[in-house]
PDB file of C-alpha atoms and ligand atoms in Angstrom:
ATOM      1  CA  UNK A   4     -13.160  11.113  16.706  1.00 93.00           C
ATOM      2  CA  UNK A   5     -12.492   8.276  14.294  1.00 95.00           C
ATOM      3  CA  UNK A   6      -8.857   7.579  13.425  1.00 96.00           C
ATOM      4  CA  UNK A   7      -7.978   5.650  10.280  1.00 97.00           C
ATOM      5  CA  UNK A   8      -4.454   4.602   9.309  1.00 97.00           C
ATOM      6  CA  UNK A   9      -3.685   3.441   5.775  1.00 97.00           C
ATOM      7  CA  UNK A  10      -0.658   1.300   4.916  1.00 95.00           C
ATOM      8  CA  UNK A  11       0.414   0.691   1.342  1.00 93.00           C
ATOM      9  CA  UNK A  12       3.394   0.556  -0.950  1.00 89.00           C
ATOM     10  CA  UNK A  13       4.452   3.562  -2.975  1.00 86.00           C
ATOM     11  CA  UNK A  14       2.229   3.631  -6.073  1.00 83.00           C
ATOM     12  CA  UNK A  15      -0.727   1.684  -4.662  1.00 88.00           C
ATOM     13  CA  UNK A  16      -2.771   4.743  -3.765  1.00 91.00           C
ATOM     14  CA  UNK A  17      -2.868   4.736   0.050  1.00 93.00           C
ATOM     15  CA  UNK A  18      -2.429   8.514   0.195  1.00 94.00           C
ATOM     16  CA  UNK A  19      -5.238   9.172  -2.273  1.00 96.00           C
ATOM     17  CA  UNK A  20      -7.465   6.681  -0.452  1.00 97.00           C
ATOM     18  CA  UNK A  21      -6.927   8.649   2.732  1.00 97.00           C
ATOM     19  CA  UNK A  22      -7.872  11.831   0.889  1.00 97.00           C
ATOM     20  CA  UNK A  23     -11.009  10.215  -0.577  1.00 97.00           C
ATOM     21  CA  UNK A  24     -12.224   9.221   2.888  1.00 97.00           C
ATOM     22  CA  UNK A  25     -11.399  12.656   4.309  1.00 97.00           C
ATOM     23  CA  UNK A  26     -13.202  14.432   1.470  1.00 98.00           C
ATOM     24  CA  UNK A  27     -16.240  12.135   1.723  1.00 98.00           C
ATOM     25  CA  UNK A  28     -16.467  12.834   5.454  1.00 97.00           C
ATOM     26  CA  UNK A  29     -16.126  16.556   4.812  1.00 97.00           C
ATOM     27  CA  UNK A  30     -18.984  16.379   2.264  1.00 97.00           C
ATOM     28  CA  UNK A  31     -21.156  14.806   4.972  1.00 97.00           C
ATOM     29  CA  UNK A  32     -20.514  17.729   7.300  1.00 97.00           C
ATOM     30  CA  UNK A  33     -17.761  16.233   9.447  1.00 97.00           C
ATOM     31  CA  UNK A  34     -14.464  17.833  10.258  1.00 96.00           C
ATOM     32  CA  UNK A  35     -11.759  15.872   8.478  1.00 97.00           C
ATOM     33  CA  UNK A  36      -7.989  15.799   8.383  1.00 96.00           C
ATOM     34  CA  UNK A  37      -5.693  13.687   6.234  1.00 94.00           C
ATOM     35  CA  UNK A  38      -1.948  13.502   5.759  1.00 92.00           C
ATOM     36  CA  UNK A  39       0.566  11.017   4.351  1.00 91.00           C
ATOM     37  CA  UNK A  40       4.109  10.019   5.273  1.00 88.00           C
ATOM     38  CA  UNK A  41       6.352   8.689   2.527  1.00 78.00           C
ATOM     39  CA  UNK A  42       9.640   7.874   4.197  1.00 70.00           C
ATOM     40  CA  UNK A  43      12.256   7.307   1.541  1.00 63.00           C
ATOM     41  CA  UNK A  44       9.706   7.966  -1.273  1.00 62.00           C
ATOM     42  CA  UNK A  45      10.622   5.017  -3.403  1.00 70.00           C
ATOM     43  CA  UNK A  46       8.103   3.053  -5.445  1.00 74.00           C
ATOM     44  CA  UNK A  47       7.249  -0.132  -3.602  1.00 76.00           C
ATOM     45  CA  UNK A  48       8.507   1.159  -0.252  1.00 82.00           C
ATOM     46  CA  UNK A  49       6.068   1.180   2.672  1.00 87.00           C
ATOM     47  CA  UNK A  50       4.025   4.384   2.988  1.00 91.00           C
ATOM     48  CA  UNK A  51       1.306   5.369   5.426  1.00 94.00           C
ATOM     49  CA  UNK A  52      -1.497   7.925   5.470  1.00 96.00           C
ATOM     50  CA  UNK A  53      -3.745   9.131   8.228  1.00 96.00           C
ATOM     51  CA  UNK A  54      -7.366  10.304   8.266  1.00 97.00           C
ATOM     52  CA  UNK A  55      -9.186  11.721  11.241  1.00 97.00           C
ATOM     53  CA  UNK A  56     -12.952  12.317  11.184  1.00 97.00           C
ATOM     54  CA  UNK A  57     -14.882  14.084  13.911  1.00 96.00           C
ATOM     55  CA  UNK A  58     -17.994  16.126  14.593  1.00 95.00           C
ATOM     56  CA  UNK A  59     -15.949  18.782  16.386  1.00 93.00           C
ATOM     57  CA  UNK A  60     -12.746  20.601  15.433  1.00 93.00           C
ATOM     58  CA  UNK A  61      -9.776  18.233  15.431  1.00 92.00           C
ATOM     59  CA  UNK A  62      -6.943  19.454  17.619  1.00 88.00           C
ATOM     60  CA  UNK A  63      -4.761  16.365  17.335  1.00 87.00           C
ATOM     61  CA  UNK A  64      -2.051  16.412  14.683  1.00 86.00           C
ATOM     62  CA  UNK A  65       0.562  14.079  13.290  1.00 86.00           C
ATOM     63  CA  UNK A  66       0.732  10.319  13.030  1.00 90.00           C
ATOM     64  CA  UNK A  67      -2.071   8.135  14.343  1.00 92.00           C
ATOM     65  CA  UNK A  68      -0.592   5.978  17.074  1.00 91.00           C
ATOM     66  CA  UNK A  69      -3.841   4.328  18.223  1.00 91.00           C
ATOM     67  CA  UNK A  70      -6.019   3.725  15.148  1.00 94.00           C
ATOM     68  CA  UNK A  71      -9.667   2.663  15.229  1.00 95.00           C
ATOM     69  CA  UNK A  72      -9.325   1.274  11.712  1.00 96.00           C
ATOM     70  CA  UNK A  73      -6.214   0.101   9.852  1.00 96.00           C
ATOM     71  CA  UNK A  74      -6.492  -0.318   6.078  1.00 97.00           C
ATOM     72  CA  UNK A  75      -3.753  -2.479   4.558  1.00 96.00           C
ATOM     73  CA  UNK A  76      -3.344  -2.248   0.782  1.00 94.00           C
ATOM     74  CA  UNK A  77      -0.905  -5.147   0.569  1.00 89.00           C
ATOM     75  CA  UNK A  78      -0.763  -8.116   2.941  1.00 89.00           C
ATOM     76  CA  UNK A  79       3.021  -8.407   2.534  1.00 87.00           C
ATOM     77  CA  UNK A  80       3.297  -5.234   4.665  1.00 90.00           C
ATOM     78  CA  UNK A  81       2.109  -7.081   7.759  1.00 90.00           C
ATOM     79  CA  UNK A  82       5.369  -8.994   8.040  1.00 85.00           C
ATOM     80  CA  UNK A  83       7.544  -5.995   7.155  1.00 85.00           C
ATOM     81  CA  UNK A  84       8.913  -4.517  10.405  1.00 83.00           C
ATOM     82  CA  UNK A  85       9.623  -1.167   8.735  1.00 81.00           C
ATOM     83  CA  UNK A  86       5.925  -0.746   7.831  1.00 87.00           C
ATOM     84  CA  UNK A  87       4.778  -1.075  11.477  1.00 90.00           C
ATOM     85  CA  UNK A  88       1.262  -2.029  10.417  1.00 92.00           C
ATOM     86  CA  UNK A  89       0.309  -3.428  13.820  1.00 92.00           C
ATOM     87  CA  UNK A  90       1.702  -0.570  15.920  1.00 90.00           C
ATOM     88  CA  UNK A  91      -0.913   0.664  18.384  1.00 89.00           C
ATOM     89  CA  UNK A  92      -3.454  -1.960  17.308  1.00 90.00           C
ATOM     90  CA  UNK A  93      -5.517  -3.292  20.213  1.00 89.00           C
ATOM     91  CA  UNK A  94      -8.524  -5.566  20.621  1.00 89.00           C
ATOM     92  CA  UNK A  95     -10.875  -2.768  19.513  1.00 90.00           C
ATOM     93  CA  UNK A  96      -9.005  -1.925  16.319  1.00 93.00           C
ATOM     94  CA  UNK A  97     -10.506  -3.201  13.064  1.00 95.00           C
ATOM     95  CA  UNK A  98      -8.105  -4.304  10.331  1.00 95.00           C
ATOM     96  CA  UNK A  99      -9.002  -4.405   6.662  1.00 96.00           C
ATOM     97  CA  UNK A 100      -6.512  -6.305   4.478  1.00 96.00           C
ATOM     98  CA  UNK A 101      -6.486  -6.456   0.676  1.00 95.00           C
ATOM     99  CA  UNK A 102      -5.876 -10.177   0.263  1.00 93.00           C
ATOM    100  CA  UNK A 103      -7.207 -13.275  -1.512  1.00 93.00           C
ATOM    101  CA  UNK A 104      -6.957 -15.149   1.803  1.00 92.00           C
ATOM    102  CA  UNK A 105      -9.794 -15.574   4.268  1.00 92.00           C
ATOM    103  CA  UNK A 106      -9.457 -13.935   7.707  1.00 91.00           C
ATOM    104  CA  UNK A 107      -8.658 -17.331   9.255  1.00 91.00           C
ATOM    105  CA  UNK A 108      -5.968 -18.086   6.644  1.00 91.00           C
ATOM    106  CA  UNK A 109      -4.474 -14.657   7.207  1.00 90.00           C
ATOM    107  CA  UNK A 110      -4.403 -15.140  10.975  1.00 88.00           C
ATOM    108  CA  UNK A 111      -2.688 -18.499  10.496  1.00 88.00           C
ATOM    109  CA  UNK A 112       0.038 -17.015   8.244  1.00 85.00           C
ATOM    110  CA  UNK A 113       0.686 -13.698   9.987  1.00 84.00           C
ATOM    111  CA  UNK A 114       0.777 -12.195  13.452  1.00 82.00           C
ATOM    112  CA  UNK A 115      -2.610 -10.549  12.852  1.00 85.00           C
ATOM    113  CA  UNK A 116      -5.334 -11.367  15.330  1.00 79.00           C
ATOM    114  CA  UNK A 117      -8.565  -9.782  16.422  1.00 77.00           C
ATOM    115  CA  UNK A 118     -11.107  -7.950  14.312  1.00 91.00           C
ATOM    116  CA  UNK A 119     -10.272  -8.559  10.703  1.00 93.00           C
ATOM    117  CA  UNK A 120     -12.083  -8.163   7.382  1.00 95.00           C
ATOM    118  CA  UNK A 121     -10.642  -8.899   3.938  1.00 95.00           C
ATOM    119  CA  UNK A 122     -11.415  -8.429   0.252  1.00 96.00           C
ATOM    120  CA  UNK A 123      -9.217  -9.144  -2.777  1.00 95.00           C
ATOM    121  CA  UNK A 124      -9.182  -5.653  -4.292  1.00 94.00           C
ATOM    122  CA  UNK A 125      -6.194  -6.479  -6.504  1.00 92.00           C
ATOM    123  CA  UNK A 126      -8.100  -9.306  -8.183  1.00 91.00           C
ATOM    124  CA  UNK A 127     -11.165  -7.109  -8.728  1.00 92.00           C
ATOM    125  CA  UNK A 128      -9.000  -4.363 -10.221  1.00 92.00           C
ATOM    126  CA  UNK A 129      -7.198  -6.815 -12.508  1.00 90.00           C
ATOM    127  CA  UNK A 130     -10.497  -8.227 -13.770  1.00 88.00           C
ATOM    128  CA  UNK A 131     -12.045  -4.811 -14.309  1.00 85.00           C
ATOM    129  CA  UNK A 132      -9.086  -2.861 -15.673  1.00 82.00           C
ATOM    130  CA  UNK A 133      -7.103  -5.723 -17.168  1.00 77.00           C
ATOM    131  CA  UNK A 134      -3.851  -4.382 -15.767  1.00 71.00           C
ATOM    132  CA  UNK A 135      -2.243  -3.466 -12.501  1.00 72.00           C
ATOM    133  CA  UNK A 136      -2.569   0.061 -11.144  1.00 73.00           C
ATOM    134  CA  UNK A 137      -3.393   2.170  -8.111  1.00 79.00           C
ATOM    135  CA  UNK A 138      -6.376   0.937  -6.096  1.00 90.00           C
ATOM    136  CA  UNK A 139      -6.960   4.199  -4.243  1.00 92.00           C
ATOM    137  CA  UNK A 140     -10.676   4.453  -5.098  1.00 94.00           C
ATOM    138  CA  UNK A 141     -11.266   0.874  -3.943  1.00 94.00           C
ATOM    139  CA  UNK A 142      -9.368   1.358  -0.685  1.00 96.00           C
ATOM    140  CA  UNK A 143     -11.206   4.644  -0.105  1.00 96.00           C
ATOM    141  CA  UNK A 144     -14.596   3.006  -0.691  1.00 96.00           C
ATOM    142  CA  UNK A 145     -13.840   0.120   1.675  1.00 96.00           C
ATOM    143  CA  UNK A 146     -12.530   2.442   4.384  1.00 96.00           C
ATOM    144  CA  UNK A 147     -15.520   4.744   3.894  1.00 97.00           C
ATOM    145  CA  UNK A 148     -17.927   1.834   4.270  1.00 96.00           C
ATOM    146  CA  UNK A 149     -16.232   0.644   7.454  1.00 96.00           C
ATOM    147  CA  UNK A 150     -16.260   4.217   8.752  1.00 96.00           C
ATOM    148  CA  UNK A 151     -20.019   4.446   8.132  1.00 95.00           C
ATOM    149  CA  UNK A 152     -19.885   7.029   5.324  1.00 97.00           C
ATOM    150  CA  UNK A 153     -22.540   7.205   2.608  1.00 97.00           C
ATOM    151  CA  UNK A 154     -21.897   5.816  -0.892  1.00 97.00           C
ATOM    152  CA  UNK A 155     -22.928   9.051  -2.626  1.00 97.00           C
ATOM    153  CA  UNK A 156     -20.334  11.085  -0.715  1.00 97.00           C
ATOM    154  CA  UNK A 157     -17.640   8.508  -1.519  1.00 97.00           C
ATOM    155  CA  UNK A 158     -18.573   8.613  -5.209  1.00 97.00           C
ATOM    156  CA  UNK A 159     -18.294  12.403  -5.199  1.00 97.00           C
ATOM    157  CA  UNK A 160     -15.005  12.284  -3.271  1.00 97.00           C
ATOM    158  CA  UNK A 161     -13.570   9.856  -5.829  1.00 97.00           C
ATOM    159  CA  UNK A 162     -14.459  12.264  -8.644  1.00 97.00           C
ATOM    160  CA  UNK A 163     -12.838  15.202  -6.845  1.00 97.00           C
ATOM    161  CA  UNK A 164      -9.645  13.428  -5.865  1.00 96.00           C
ATOM    162  CA  UNK A 165      -9.053  11.542  -9.118  1.00 95.00           C
ATOM    163  CA  UNK A 166      -9.830  14.684 -11.151  1.00 96.00           C
ATOM    164  CA  UNK A 167      -7.168  16.492  -9.135  1.00 94.00           C
ATOM    165  CA  UNK A 168      -4.739  13.744 -10.201  1.00 93.00           C
ATOM    166  CA  UNK A 169      -5.532  14.436 -13.868  1.00 93.00           C
ATOM    167  CA  UNK A 170      -7.440  11.216 -14.622  1.00 93.00           C
ATOM    168  CA  UNK A 171      -9.946  11.324 -17.470  1.00 94.00           C
ATOM    169  CA  UNK A 172     -13.710  11.089 -16.945  1.00 95.00           C
ATOM    170  CA  UNK A 173     -14.054   7.516 -18.339  1.00 94.00           C
ATOM    171  CA  UNK A 174     -11.256   6.256 -16.067  1.00 93.00           C
ATOM    172  CA  UNK A 175     -12.828   7.959 -13.068  1.00 95.00           C
ATOM    173  CA  UNK A 176     -16.233   6.441 -13.882  1.00 95.00           C
ATOM    174  CA  UNK A 177     -14.736   2.949 -14.040  1.00 93.00           C
ATOM    175  CA  UNK A 178     -12.981   3.524 -10.717  1.00 94.00           C
ATOM    176  CA  UNK A 179     -16.235   4.776  -9.215  1.00 95.00           C
ATOM    177  CA  UNK A 180     -18.182   1.748 -10.430  1.00 95.00           C
ATOM    178  CA  UNK A 181     -15.658  -0.732  -9.070  1.00 95.00           C
ATOM    179  CA  UNK A 182     -15.301   1.222  -5.825  1.00 96.00           C
ATOM    180  CA  UNK A 183     -19.035   0.886  -5.274  1.00 96.00           C
ATOM    181  CA  UNK A 184     -18.788  -2.866  -5.868  1.00 95.00           C
ATOM    182  CA  UNK A 185     -16.128  -2.993  -3.153  1.00 96.00           C
ATOM    183  CA  UNK A 186     -18.294  -0.804  -0.911  1.00 96.00           C
ATOM    184  CA  UNK A 187     -21.062  -3.412  -1.155  1.00 95.00           C
ATOM    185  CA  UNK A 188     -18.785  -6.452  -1.000  1.00 95.00           C
ATOM    186  CA  UNK A 189     -16.687  -5.715   2.074  1.00 93.00           C
ATOM    187  CA  UNK A 190     -17.870  -7.432   5.226  1.00 90.00           C
ATOM    188  CA  UNK A 191     -18.692  -4.552   7.589  1.00 86.00           C
ATOM    189  CA  UNK A 192     -17.282  -4.613  11.116  1.00 88.00           C
ATOM    190  CA  UNK A 193     -18.545  -2.143  13.693  1.00 86.00           C
ATOM    191  CA  UNK A 194     -15.893   0.352  14.719  1.00 86.00           C
ATOM    192  CA  UNK A 195     -15.501   1.299  18.356  1.00 83.00           C
ATOM    193  CA  UNK A 196     -13.942   4.756  18.415  1.00 80.00           C
ATOM    194  CA  UNK A 197     -13.209   6.341  21.774  1.00 78.00           C
ATOM    195  CA  UNK A 198     -10.359   7.177  24.125  1.00 79.00           C
ATOM    196  CA  UNK A 199      -7.522   4.687  24.039  1.00 77.00           C
ATOM    197  CA  UNK A 200      -4.589   3.953  26.277  1.00 77.00           C
ATOM    198  CA  UNK A 201      -1.872   6.534  25.632  1.00 74.00           C
ATOM    199  CA  UNK A 202       1.208   5.509  23.712  1.00 70.00           C
ATOM    200  CA  UNK A 203       4.344   5.532  25.898  1.00 69.00           C
ATOM    201  CA  UNK A 204       6.327   8.650  25.068  1.00 66.00           C
ATOM    202  CA  UNK A 205       9.391   8.129  22.929  1.00 64.00           C
ATOM    203  CA  UNK A 206      12.725   8.022  24.675  1.00 70.00           C
ATOM    204  CA  UNK A 207      14.902  10.899  23.463  1.00 70.00           C
ATOM    205  CA  UNK A 208      18.467  10.112  22.534  1.00 70.00           C
ATOM    206  CA  UNK A 209      21.396  12.433  22.281  1.00 74.00           C
ATOM    207  CA  UNK A 210      23.148  12.183  18.898  1.00 68.00           C
ATOM    208  CA  UNK A 211      26.797  11.305  18.944  1.00 70.00           C
ATOM    209  CA  UNK A 212      29.281  12.163  16.227  1.00 69.00           C
ATOM    210  CA  UNK A 213      31.504   9.370  15.086  1.00 65.00           C
ATOM    211  CA  UNK A 214      34.610   9.481  12.905  1.00 66.00           C
ATOM    212  CA  UNK A 215      34.044   8.680   9.194  1.00 62.00           C
ATOM    213  CA  UNK A 216      35.165   5.119   9.691  1.00 61.00           C
ATOM    214  CA  UNK A 217      32.125   4.583  11.909  1.00 60.00           C
ATOM    215  CA  UNK A 218      29.727   7.349  10.831  1.00 55.00           C
ATOM    216  CA  UNK A 219      29.752   6.751   7.084  1.00 54.00           C
ATOM    217  CA  UNK A 220      27.179   4.356   5.739  1.00 53.00           C
ATOM    218  CA  UNK A 221      28.753   1.256   4.287  1.00 55.00           C
ATOM    219  CA  UNK A 222      26.949  -0.357   1.374  1.00 55.00           C
ATOM    220  CA  UNK A 223      28.068  -3.734   2.582  1.00 55.00           C
ATOM    221  CA  UNK A 224      26.667  -3.189   6.053  1.00 56.00           C
ATOM    222  CA  UNK A 225      23.264  -4.727   6.802  1.00 57.00           C
ATOM    223  CA  UNK A 226      20.451  -3.891   6.349  1.00 56.00           C
ATOM    224  CA  UNK A 227      21.269  -1.785   3.255  1.00 60.00           C
ATOM    225  CA  UNK A 228      23.548  -4.346   1.772  1.00 65.00           C
ATOM    226  CA  UNK A 229      23.434  -7.073  -0.799  1.00 74.00           C
ATOM    227  CA  UNK A 230      21.972  -9.403   1.806  1.00 77.00           C
ATOM    228  CA  UNK A 231      18.894  -7.200   2.342  1.00 78.00           C
ATOM    229  CA  UNK A 232      16.005  -8.844   0.485  1.00 84.00           C
ATOM    230  CA  UNK A 233      13.195  -6.604  -0.794  1.00 85.00           C
ATOM    231  CA  UNK A 234      11.282  -9.443  -2.412  1.00 85.00           C
ATOM    232  CA  UNK A 235       8.491  -9.005   0.141  1.00 86.00           C
ATOM    233  CA  UNK A 236       7.705  -5.613  -1.408  1.00 87.00           C
ATOM    234  CA  UNK A 237       6.392  -7.157  -4.603  1.00 90.00           C
ATOM    235  CA  UNK A 238       2.721  -7.451  -5.528  1.00 88.00           C
ATOM    236  CA  UNK A 239       3.691  -8.366  -9.090  1.00 92.00           C
ATOM    237  CA  UNK A 240       6.929  -9.872 -10.437  1.00 94.00           C
ATOM    238  CA  UNK A 241       8.641  -9.444 -13.808  1.00 96.00           C
ATOM    239  CA  UNK A 242       9.125 -12.687 -15.705  1.00 96.00           C
ATOM    240  CA  UNK A 243      11.326 -12.945 -18.793  1.00 96.00           C
ATOM    241  CA  UNK A 244      10.222 -14.643 -22.008  1.00 96.00           C
ATOM    242  CA  UNK A 245      13.677 -15.326 -23.514  1.00 94.00           C
ATOM    243  CA  UNK A 246      12.198 -16.110 -26.961  1.00 95.00           C
ATOM    244  CA  UNK A 247      10.973 -12.502 -27.270  1.00 95.00           C
ATOM    245  CA  UNK A 248      14.108 -10.851 -25.872  1.00 95.00           C
ATOM    246  CA  UNK A 249      16.342  -9.026 -28.367  1.00 93.00           C
ATOM    247  CA  UNK A 250      19.111  -8.413 -25.839  1.00 92.00           C
ATOM    248  CA  UNK A 251      18.819  -4.600 -25.905  1.00 93.00           C
ATOM    249  CA  UNK A 252      19.577  -4.379 -22.147  1.00 92.00           C
ATOM    250  CA  UNK A 253      17.089  -1.541 -21.578  1.00 92.00           C
ATOM    251  CA  UNK A 254      15.659  -3.454 -18.628  1.00 94.00           C
ATOM    252  CA  UNK A 255      19.141  -3.857 -17.159  1.00 93.00           C
ATOM    253  CA  UNK A 256      19.824  -0.115 -17.505  1.00 90.00           C
ATOM    254  CA  UNK A 257      16.441   0.875 -16.040  1.00 91.00           C
ATOM    255  CA  UNK A 258      16.255  -1.285 -12.937  1.00 92.00           C
ATOM    256  CA  UNK A 259      16.572   1.051  -9.920  1.00 89.00           C
ATOM    257  CA  UNK A 260      17.647  -1.829  -7.678  1.00 88.00           C
ATOM    258  CA  UNK A 261      20.358  -3.337  -9.866  1.00 89.00           C
ATOM    259  CA  UNK A 262      18.356  -6.545  -9.704  1.00 92.00           C
ATOM    260  CA  UNK A 263      18.957  -7.447 -13.343  1.00 93.00           C
ATOM    261  CA  UNK A 264      22.191  -8.984 -14.534  1.00 92.00           C
ATOM    262  CA  UNK A 265      23.217  -9.934 -18.062  1.00 92.00           C
ATOM    263  CA  UNK A 266      24.046 -13.568 -18.673  1.00 92.00           C
ATOM    264  CA  UNK A 267      26.874 -14.722 -20.971  1.00 92.00           C
ATOM    265  CA  UNK A 268      24.323 -15.215 -23.776  1.00 91.00           C
ATOM    266  CA  UNK A 269      23.461 -11.489 -23.595  1.00 91.00           C
ATOM    267  CA  UNK A 270      19.985 -12.054 -22.116  1.00 93.00           C
ATOM    268  CA  UNK A 271      18.903 -10.514 -18.796  1.00 95.00           C
ATOM    269  CA  UNK A 272      18.210 -12.413 -15.590  1.00 95.00           C
ATOM    270  CA  UNK A 273      16.225 -11.048 -12.651  1.00 95.00           C
ATOM    271  CA  UNK A 274      17.672 -11.644  -9.190  1.00 93.00           C
ATOM    272  CA  UNK A 275      14.394 -11.815  -7.277  1.00 93.00           C
ATOM    273  CA  UNK A 276      15.657 -11.171  -3.702  1.00 91.00           C
ATOM    274  CA  UNK A 277      16.661  -7.666  -4.902  1.00 92.00           C
ATOM    275  CA  UNK A 278      13.587  -7.078  -7.104  1.00 93.00           C
ATOM    276  CA  UNK A 279      10.990  -4.845  -5.426  1.00 91.00           C
ATOM    277  CA  UNK A 280       8.387  -5.273  -8.170  1.00 92.00           C
ATOM    278  CA  UNK A 281       8.337  -1.713  -9.529  1.00 92.00           C
ATOM    279  CA  UNK A 282       8.038  -3.163 -13.053  1.00 93.00           C
ATOM    280  CA  UNK A 283      10.101  -0.400 -14.652  1.00 93.00           C
ATOM    281  CA  UNK A 284      11.800  -3.184 -16.620  1.00 95.00           C
ATOM    282  CA  UNK A 285       8.423  -4.220 -18.036  1.00 95.00           C
ATOM    283  CA  UNK A 286       7.570  -0.651 -19.010  1.00 93.00           C
ATOM    284  CA  UNK A 287      10.788  -0.108 -20.950  1.00 94.00           C
ATOM    285  CA  UNK A 288      10.963  -3.488 -22.707  1.00 95.00           C
ATOM    286  CA  UNK A 289      10.342  -2.812 -26.428  1.00 93.00           C
ATOM    287  CA  UNK A 290       9.433  -6.413 -27.308  1.00 94.00           C
ATOM    288  CA  UNK A 291       7.170  -7.318 -24.371  1.00 95.00           C
ATOM    289  CA  UNK A 292       9.721  -9.926 -23.363  1.00 96.00           C
ATOM    290  CA  UNK A 293       9.342  -8.858 -19.743  1.00 96.00           C
ATOM    291  CA  UNK A 294       5.913 -10.026 -18.653  1.00 96.00           C
ATOM    292  CA  UNK A 295       4.045  -9.597 -15.372  1.00 94.00           C
ATOM    293  CA  UNK A 296       2.803 -12.232 -12.962  1.00 94.00           C
ATOM    294  CA  UNK A 297       0.881 -11.622  -9.783  1.00 91.00           C
ATOM    295  CA  UNK A 298       2.863 -12.650  -6.730  1.00 88.00           C
ATOM    296  CA  UNK A 299       1.168 -15.531  -4.912  1.00 81.00           C
ATOM    297  CA  UNK A 300       0.247 -14.483  -1.362  1.00 73.00           C
ATOM    298  CA  UNK A 301       3.124 -15.145   1.022  1.00 60.00           C
ATOM    299  CA  UNK A 302       5.300 -16.754  -1.637  1.00 55.00           C
ATOM    300  CA  UNK A 303       7.746 -13.892  -2.311  1.00 53.00           C
ATOM    301  CA  UNK A 304      11.371 -14.884  -2.328  1.00 55.00           C
TER     302      UNK A 304
HETATM  303  S1  SF4 B 414      13.823  -6.247 -11.885  1.00 56.26           S
HETATM  304 FE1  SF4 B 414      12.205  -4.949 -12.777  1.00 56.26          FE
HETATM  305  S2  SF4 B 414      10.546  -5.011 -11.275  1.00 56.26           S
HETATM  306 FE2  SF4 B 414      12.395  -5.757 -10.245  1.00 56.26          FE
HETATM  307  S3  SF4 B 414      13.243  -3.918  -9.260  1.00 56.26           S
HETATM  308 FE3  SF4 B 414      14.250  -4.120 -11.254  1.00 56.26          FE
HETATM  309  S4  SF4 B 414      13.005  -2.842 -12.651  1.00 56.26           S
HETATM  310 FE4  SF4 B 414      11.790  -3.169 -10.798  1.00 56.26          FE
HETATM  311  S1  SF4 B 415      14.355  -4.711 -22.336  1.00 56.26           S
HETATM  312 FE1  SF4 B 415      13.221  -6.519 -23.063  1.00 56.26          FE
HETATM  313  S2  SF4 B 415      14.194  -7.048 -25.021  1.00 56.26           S
HETATM  314 FE2  SF4 B 415      15.605  -5.657 -23.958  1.00 56.26          FE
HETATM  315  S3  SF4 B 415      17.032  -7.034 -22.862  1.00 56.26           S
HETATM  316 FE3  SF4 B 415      15.362  -6.526 -21.436  1.00 56.26          FE
HETATM  317  S4  SF4 B 415      13.865  -8.199 -21.701  1.00 56.26           S
HETATM  318 FE4  SF4 B 415      15.253  -8.283 -23.469  1.00 56.26          FE
END
């Protein structure tokens, strides 16, 4: 059995990528299983998805603790302890990371070691589509290539999964074309599926019930407080062009993180440590005063 774990941020398409790989494997006659986990289901928050592929019926269920392949849609997840990207990764695990950095640069900047392959899917998508968006087809194609699946089954799986999401035929065709470019471009690394050391069983804890003074969440208590930075979640950042801003405050009212304040001159200001990069402020801005810039790798703050 081949076990693939996808890590992404809400909205990047990790779940759909996992489905594309599962469907492509199914089309080739394998047994396939895929499932996502969303956590707090908040755009930009870490999400994971799991695909198992086998020639025989798959009895295993649930999360993949010992993956053969880990697909990372956003390099900023590697340093995010809540994403747990490197959990269960051993010397046989292959890691694919969507990043403009080379494998050596990535190793130097993160705790990643071992068998690593990279491709800048975000840059390819920006060049092809001219705007940011989900990269599910690209992630699915890369994972399918590394898993040894055929391009024709991945193409068909992309059509099925993106059609289910309601995308139009021209959009699906463009996704397919770019996905095939990624399929060809990714540096293949041979996977080594097989039995792995078991994961130590979790230690069960008995819940205790505290009085409200202790049991009630406090907004000022770390890590859900004002000192908790979510800047590492961003792939793109909103940047204000004050000359275009009419001071309507729609961005301020729409920010789900309260990351926008209004200055004495009536213009908004983004507080970047609390900005997760959802870009809702950009979407609502009627004058295009909120623009988008790609976050330089490792520079979020
Ligand atoms: S400032 Fe904009 S991009 Fe940042 S969290 Fe608020 S709405 Fe999202
Ligand atoms: S929504 Fe746009 S125009 Fe309105 S205050 Fe925000 S940046 Fe300015």
